[in-house]
Structure formats: C-alpha cells, structure tokens
Amino acid sequence: MSDNRFDPSSADGRWQRAWDDARCFEADSNSTKPKSYVLEMFPYPSGRIHIGHVRNYTMGDVLARYKKMRGHEVLHPMGWDAFGMPAENAAMEKGVHPGGWTRDNIANMKAQLKRIGFALDWSREFATCDPEYYGHEQALFLDLYEAGLVYRKESEVNWDPVDMTVLANEQVIDGKGWRSGAEVEKRKLNQWFLKITDFAEDLLAGLGDLEDWPDKVRLMQENWIGKSKGLEFSFELSNGEKLPVYTTRPDTIFGASFVAVAADHPVAQSLDSDAARDFIALCKKGGTTAAELEKAEKLGFDTGITARHPFTGADLPVYIANFVLMDYGTGAIMAVPGHDQRDFEFATKYGLPIPRVVATSVEDAGKPFDGEAEAGDGVIVNSDFLDGMEVEDAKREIIKRIEAQGAGEGKTVWRLRDWGVSRQRYWGTPIPFIHCEKCGVVPAPKDSLPITLPEDVDFQTPGNPLLRHATWKHVDCPTCGGKAERETDTLDTFVDSSWYFLRFASQPDDKPFDKDEVAKWMPVEQYIGGIEHAILHLLYARFWTRALAHCGLVDVKEPFASLFTQGMVTHETYSRDDGGRETYFTPEEVERTGEAATLKADGKPVKIGRVIKMSKSKKNVVDPDTIIEQYGADAVRWFMLSDSPPERDLPWSEAGIEGCWRFVQRLWRLFGQYDASAEGEDKALARKTHQTIAAVADDIEALGFNKAVARIYELTGAIEKAEASASRSEAIRAVLHLVSPMMPHLAEEAWSNMGGEGLLAEAAWPEVDPALLVDDEVTIAVQHRGKLRDTLTVAKGLSKDELEALALASEKVQRSIDGAEVRKVIVVPDRLVNIVT
Ligand code: ANZ
Ligand code: ZN
C-alpha cells in the first residue's frame, strides 16, 4: 500500500475483524446507558444482497454508530425472514432442499453484509426457519388461541390451481396468481384466522400517536382499516323476505334504482335456475379484491325479485352483481348509479335509470351526468323531504326516519378483515394443532413444541408436501390418546415478521422472550424499511404487539416509535427489441457515450430506457460485491448517503461513485496532514468546525444524511484552504469523527495512524463549544435619507457611541451626507445606524 492512498482492500477487512474481536456492537441489556434500538426490516434470504438493502442498512448503520458515539447503548441486530415460497420454488426447480437452499443463501448474504462493515450485533442473529424461533412462535400462537384470538372458519380463498395454494389478496394480480400467472379460482376451505378485527378501533386510534411515522403510511393504514359510518336497513322483497343492505350514503336513498347482492349471498344461492348457477360460477373466476372488482367489467344477473323502496314504495329490480363483495357490510347494496361509479357502469350496461339526487345547487337538479357518477358533496335534489339539505344533514335525517320505521339502524362498518394465516405450504411454521375424530381440533401440548418440519420431503408433485408425507402428520391425540392427525397448514410468513423484533431484544431458551428484558429495549426507536410494507407488515406487527400485550406478555402496544421509509436505488435500462420481446442488458455490458449507448459485445446501439428501480428482471442492477471490490465499502456507503434525500430515489451513477471514491482519498490526504503540535488559533475555522459538528448531529438525528454529507464537504474544503494552526488540527480530528459513522473503515485507519486511543468505533462524538456556535461578528446597516449607504462588519455588542462613530467614519456615508449638518443619529445595537441630516 502506498502511503498516500487509502487501500480498502486491506483496511476494510482488518477493521471489521477488529470490531468483531472487541465485540464492539454487542448490545448489553444491563447497561445503565440510555438505550437505542435501531432496526432495519430484516431481509428475505434470496441469495444476494440487493443494492436497495445496502442503502437501507447504511442509513440504519449511520444512526446506530452515531447513537453509540452519543453514549447510548445501541441494539442494532440482524436476522433472516427465512420462510416462504421462493425456497420451495427452488426446491421444485433445482431439486434442492428448501432448508439447505436457505442456509446457503444466508451464509452468502451474511458475508456480503460483513464486507460493508455494518455495526451489527451478530450475536443475536437468527433465522425464522430455526426450529427454536418457530417453536416459540407456535407457543405464542397457542397463547393467542387461549386468549380467544385464534379461530377456524370455512372461508372463501383465492386458489392458485398451478401452485396449488391459497393466495393472499395481494398475491392476486389482475385475477391471476402473482407467481404462476394462472387464473385464480375461488374455493372454500377451513382456514385459521387471527382476530385482528378485535383491535380495529385501537389500531386506528393508535395511528394518531405515531407522530414520527410518515403521514402517507398512517393514511394507508387508516384506509386499510377503513372505518365507515353508515346505515344498515332492510328492503322488503317481493318473495316476502327481508334483504339487509349497508350504505355509507343514506342521503342518496332516493337515487336508488336497483338493488344488488353478491354471488354468494343467500338470495343468489337460493335461485333455482341454471342461468343463475352459471352466472354465479362465472363470478367465481377472477380476483376477489375490492380494487380488482372496481376495475373489472361489471356483470349482473336479474333475479326477477324486486325490493320495495322504503320511502317511494317503488319496486326496484334485484340483481346478482360481480362487484358486490360477500364479506363486506351485508353482501348486498342499494345501488345509486348517479353517485357511485360502480353502480353507474352497471346501470349504463343494463339500461337502468340513473337519477340525480345530489347537485352543486338546487338549480342544477336537472343537469345530466357527464359520463360518470358524481361521488362528491352538494345539496340533495329530487328527493322529496330531503330536497335542499346538505349531505351530512340528509344522512342524519334518513337514519332517524329508518330507525323510526324499525327498518334498520346507523352502523359502523370496518373494511379490515380477520387475518387468514393458513398456508398450504411446506416451508413455514407448522400450525400447532391436532385433528382428532373424537375430540375435534385440539391444541398441541406446549411441551411437544417445537413441532418441527420433516426433512425428507418431495417437491416433485405439486401441492403441500406435509399432507403427502408418509408419517409426519400421524400422531396420538393429546386428549384421548387415539389416532389423530396434525394440522398440515403452515403459518403465513407475515406472522414470523410480526414479533421478530421482540426476539432480537431478548432470547431466552425456554420462552419466546422475557418481558422485563424486552421492556429495556422496546419500542424500537427507529425502524427503517421499504414503503411496500406500509400496510401489511406494519399493521400485523402492531396487531401482534397489542395481542401479546393483551395476553400480558409485553408491556408495549406500539412496536415502532419512529418509522422511516427510504427511497429506492434506480438506474436507466438498456434493451433491444428481439422480435417483439425486450432483451435487457446490464450496465456493465453497455458502453454509454453522450446521448447514446452501445453493446460492448457487438458495438451496435441499444435502447436507453427510463430510470427505474433496480431489478433483476430489467437487469439495470449493480452488484454490491462488484462495487465494493472496486471502490471499497466506505465509498459505497458514502454514495448511498450523498446525493438524494433519503426518502427519495437515488439514481446510481458511475460518476457519482467515482466522486465518492475521490473524496475518500481526499479525506485520507487531509487526515495525513494532522499535526498534533501545530499552534495558533484560526477563529473562523474553529467556529465553522463547531457549527458543523452541531449541524451534522442534528441532520443525522433527523435522518437528513445528504445534508450532513454536504456540510462535511464544506468543512473539508474550508480546512484544505486554511493555514496550519491548532484550530486546523482540531478541525481535521473533528471531520474524522463526523465521517466515522459513514466511512468507518477509513476513519478507523486514519485514527490509528494519528495515534488515537482504542477503536474509533468506541469513541465519543466531538463536544461542541456553545460559545463558538454563535457568530461574534455582526453586520450593521448604515442608512441615510432612508437608503442603505454602507454595511459594517463589527464585533458584536459595540456601544451606541462606538457604532455612531464607526458609521460616521465611513467614506460612503460621508459622501452621502455631503457636508450637511447631522441632526440626529438613531442606533439599534448590533443591527443598524440611521443618520438624519
Ligand atoms: C349507496 C351509495 C350511494 C353508496 C353512493 C356509495 C355511494 P365504503 O365507503 O368503501 O365503505 N357497498 C356496501 N356493501 C358493499 C359490498 N358488500 N360490496 C360492494 N359494495 C358495497 O363503501 C360503502 C359503499 O359501498 C356503500 O354505500 C355501498 O354503496 C357499497 F352515492 O350505498 B353505497
Ligand atoms: Zn382425541
């Protein structure tokens, strides 16, 4: 290694080992220091660390290292969200065991993370596929069962006929399985559910206190929970039955021109005709999410039954409609096509009336619709006794009248459903229950946990290997001792990630976690992850924490005090149209010149696409290993923090990373100039140094990493220009400390060269001298005849007389006065001098 170059290939590994040997980042629960729990969402072990992980973990790492420097005991753990489909897919495609595949991936990714030098407490590492972990999860599941929060119910599921599995709603994309692309069917199955709806009100109310969460995430959760106030009332049907419907817009009741029920509704199911049965079968195809049904073509079937309008007495036709969901409200609606878009499309298709009952003003009562429903506010029109009322008043009026008629009542309805956690999959936590012919469904005894997955499984036949396994499911009933069978469903992997942060905080052998130990760390002070988890993971984790608190197992309700969702790393794409199919190329395969790009292999042009999230499928990726090998961990870390605000996307650029690499070397040279014996004071530089220390601290605490980086650049420039002095040496040392959370290897190496004591990773954040934070010079404005004539830079706190004398001594001021008699001088200390002639 030459003396004036920093060589990461030797330094990075050396310091990583030094930190490991000194166990610098192992968190001590018994420490008396204030505690900080910094957590990034743990990764799925897909095989390679993605550049998005690098950005995410670098942010958390800077915060964790910084907090440690500020004297906190920091818990910054890492583990693996290791169950899930890709391992089974690999097993099917490559004939490997999901467990072996997962373990190999974990080993690779851990080595990658180590090369980036993250300050992680590896002593707490675990994977959710460790039997210890999922055994404790089984115990917690039984606790929730005891508390009445777990139940089984036959329910309709999205069934992927190719993967032979139930899909969560979000795994159904445009009516097709997210992985197989197969048309999703609906099936009824006995499923395990967690009663998240018991906590709907509390989960919603709790959002109000999460001030350090992004507003958009809170709003997404609020919408997902979906509390709506409305009216449930019954229509009298022509067949003599009653049909309850739910509406959030009772004010529009005079605009109802038909009634619609879900395909699974008893009214639909009881129809005795082939046409009806065919239509119901048709509705079973396609996705089940509200969002999908909104997009899909509206289809209906006229049942021939009519419903009597409670105020007009009109007979409204009753349809089966594909956009009505069975499990929301009552599974039946009064349809108001003028003011609901789905109803509008339906009425247009089937030639049903579209009356207007809401308008911008009473005069607009006859205004036609402009091709779509008007869902907004206004005044009520064409509605008998409601005419002229505001929407909210009309809602109250209708609820009052319906209640008086005894036909229904005001009601609150939630969009949030109970959480179906059953998966017909091998690679997950076995659900700890046993089915006995005599005793029914019996919980597995706690002392039989963990119920481990069998190793010898076959993935060549589709379906659930646990169901097919020759012996695994056969057990004795814990109650009667007779022959019984294990539950072969495994838990949704979102369960695994709903409590992992508690296990990081405390890891006893004999139970999932220790309550008091958990209390020392929780809640997580700063949680960092992708916006894609804004709803499900975060809501499930909030629910589990509440459910465990309800069982008396933890004292906290909200697991994550502060949440940050980072932006993505992006890059342009390169591709060619290969006879209708786009073939993509990696940035490494392409030569980029000015506006154009060519393929290195054949020198011919390739198309430059938009700058989008790096993804394997578009090949617009850079591999963390490659760039770390090329530039070292610190340049990569610095790049991740530099150019964009952390919540925004970060476009990867070769020029950008090269700039970071040059800055690493520039700092290296600067650190080499540190001279402990230099003398003399440079007040301006000292002031800049201390102001920067304070500002960088504020920036890091606010996760404004790019701002911190900009300030460090600025201070570095100032030091480079300054003459040798004690202040300059102090400034160099300060920069070394400021960059150490961001470029820990470079900083550690320079620290040791300077003869710094111990490891810099253990050092304290530099102290700020408050006296140096305030500028002790001020700029005084000097006015004459209402105009600014001169500005004076003077020491702060000069007396009125001194300021007056200085102002009058100014040449510019004298020119302006031009010999006139000075009648009065008004002085505002530290601000202004006004001369009156
Ligand atoms: C009449 C009406 C008039 C409606 C109008 C809306 C607008 P949110 O607000 O999302 O909770 N609805 C009720 N149950 C349904 C079901 N099972 N499947 C599909 N749609 C259903 O939605 C409540 C509204 O969605 C209800 O209010 C109902 O349509 C419809 F100008 O009733 B409304
Ligand atoms: Zn039994």
mmCIF file of C-alpha atoms and ligand atoms in Angstrom, residues 228 246-249 252 323-325 328 331-334 336 339-340 342 415, ligand 1:
data_model
loop_
_atom_site.group_PDB
_atom_site.id
_atom_site.type_symbol
_atom_site.label_atom_id
_atom_site.label_comp_id
_atom_site.label_asym_id
_atom_site.label_seq_id
_atom_site.Cartn_x
_atom_site.Cartn_y
_atom_site.Cartn_z
ATOM 1 C CA SER A 228 -67.041 3.837 7.830
ATOM 2 C CA TYR A 246 -75.331 -1.439 4.035
ATOM 3 C CA THR A 247 -74.743 2.058 2.743
ATOM 4 C CA THR A 248 -72.434 4.904 3.652
ATOM 5 C CA ARG A 249 -74.593 7.317 1.698
ATOM 6 C CA THR A 252 -78.799 9.273 -1.705
ATOM 7 C CA PHE A 323 -68.760 -6.180 -7.881
ATOM 8 C CA VAL A 324 -70.605 -6.775 -4.626
ATOM 9 C CA LEU A 325 -68.414 -8.481 -2.001
ATOM 10 C CA TYR A 328 -68.250 -6.524 3.422
ATOM 11 C CA GLY A 331 -73.143 -8.502 0.998
ATOM 12 C CA ALA A 332 -75.993 -6.520 -0.547
ATOM 13 C CA ILE A 333 -76.382 -2.901 -1.608
ATOM 14 C CA MET A 334 -78.845 -0.275 -2.635
ATOM 15 C CA VAL A 336 -77.259 4.605 -6.632
ATOM 16 C CA HIS A 339 -73.348 8.867 -7.329
ATOM 17 C CA ASP A 340 -71.393 5.635 -7.251
ATOM 18 C CA ARG A 342 -69.550 1.008 -9.990
ATOM 19 C CA ARG A 415 -63.057 -2.766 5.945
HETATM 20 C C1 ANZ B 1 -75.337 3.662 -1.678
HETATM 21 C C2 ANZ B 1 -74.321 4.572 -2.193
HETATM 22 C C3 ANZ B 1 -74.503 5.759 -2.858
HETATM 23 C C4 ANZ B 1 -73.059 4.138 -1.899
HETATM 24 C C5 ANZ B 1 -73.399 6.483 -3.244
HETATM 25 C C6 ANZ B 1 -71.929 4.801 -2.263
HETATM 26 C C7 ANZ B 1 -72.100 5.985 -2.939
HETATM 27 P P1 ANZ B 1 -67.057 2.339 1.649
HETATM 28 O O1 ANZ B 1 -67.303 3.806 1.709
HETATM 29 O O2 ANZ B 1 -65.861 1.972 0.889
HETATM 30 O O3 ANZ B 1 -67.199 1.666 2.978
HETATM 31 N N1 ANZ B 1 -71.196 -1.318 -0.635
HETATM 32 C C8 ANZ B 1 -71.715 -1.704 0.541
HETATM 33 N N2 ANZ B 1 -71.537 -3.010 0.753
HETATM 34 C C9 ANZ B 1 -70.874 -3.461 -0.328
HETATM 35 C C10 ANZ B 1 -70.435 -4.737 -0.716
HETATM 36 N N3 ANZ B 1 -70.613 -5.799 0.063
HETATM 37 N N4 ANZ B 1 -69.776 -4.870 -1.887
HETATM 38 C C11 ANZ B 1 -69.597 -3.788 -2.692
HETATM 39 N N5 ANZ B 1 -70.028 -2.566 -2.380
HETATM 40 C C12 ANZ B 1 -70.657 -2.399 -1.208
HETATM 41 O O4 ANZ B 1 -68.219 1.726 0.729
HETATM 42 C C13 ANZ B 1 -69.528 1.677 1.186
HETATM 43 C C14 ANZ B 1 -70.382 1.754 -0.029
HETATM 44 O O5 ANZ B 1 -70.033 0.664 -0.881
HETATM 45 C C15 ANZ B 1 -71.837 1.607 0.326
HETATM 46 O O6 ANZ B 1 -72.516 2.827 0.177
HETATM 47 C C16 ANZ B 1 -72.360 0.770 -0.819
HETATM 48 O O7 ANZ B 1 -72.714 1.692 -1.814
HETATM 49 C C17 ANZ B 1 -71.187 -0.018 -1.271
HETATM 50 F F1 ANZ B 1 -73.562 7.622 -3.861
HETATM 51 O O8 ANZ B 1 -74.628 2.725 -0.880
HETATM 52 B B1 ANZ B 1 -73.181 2.869 -1.102
#
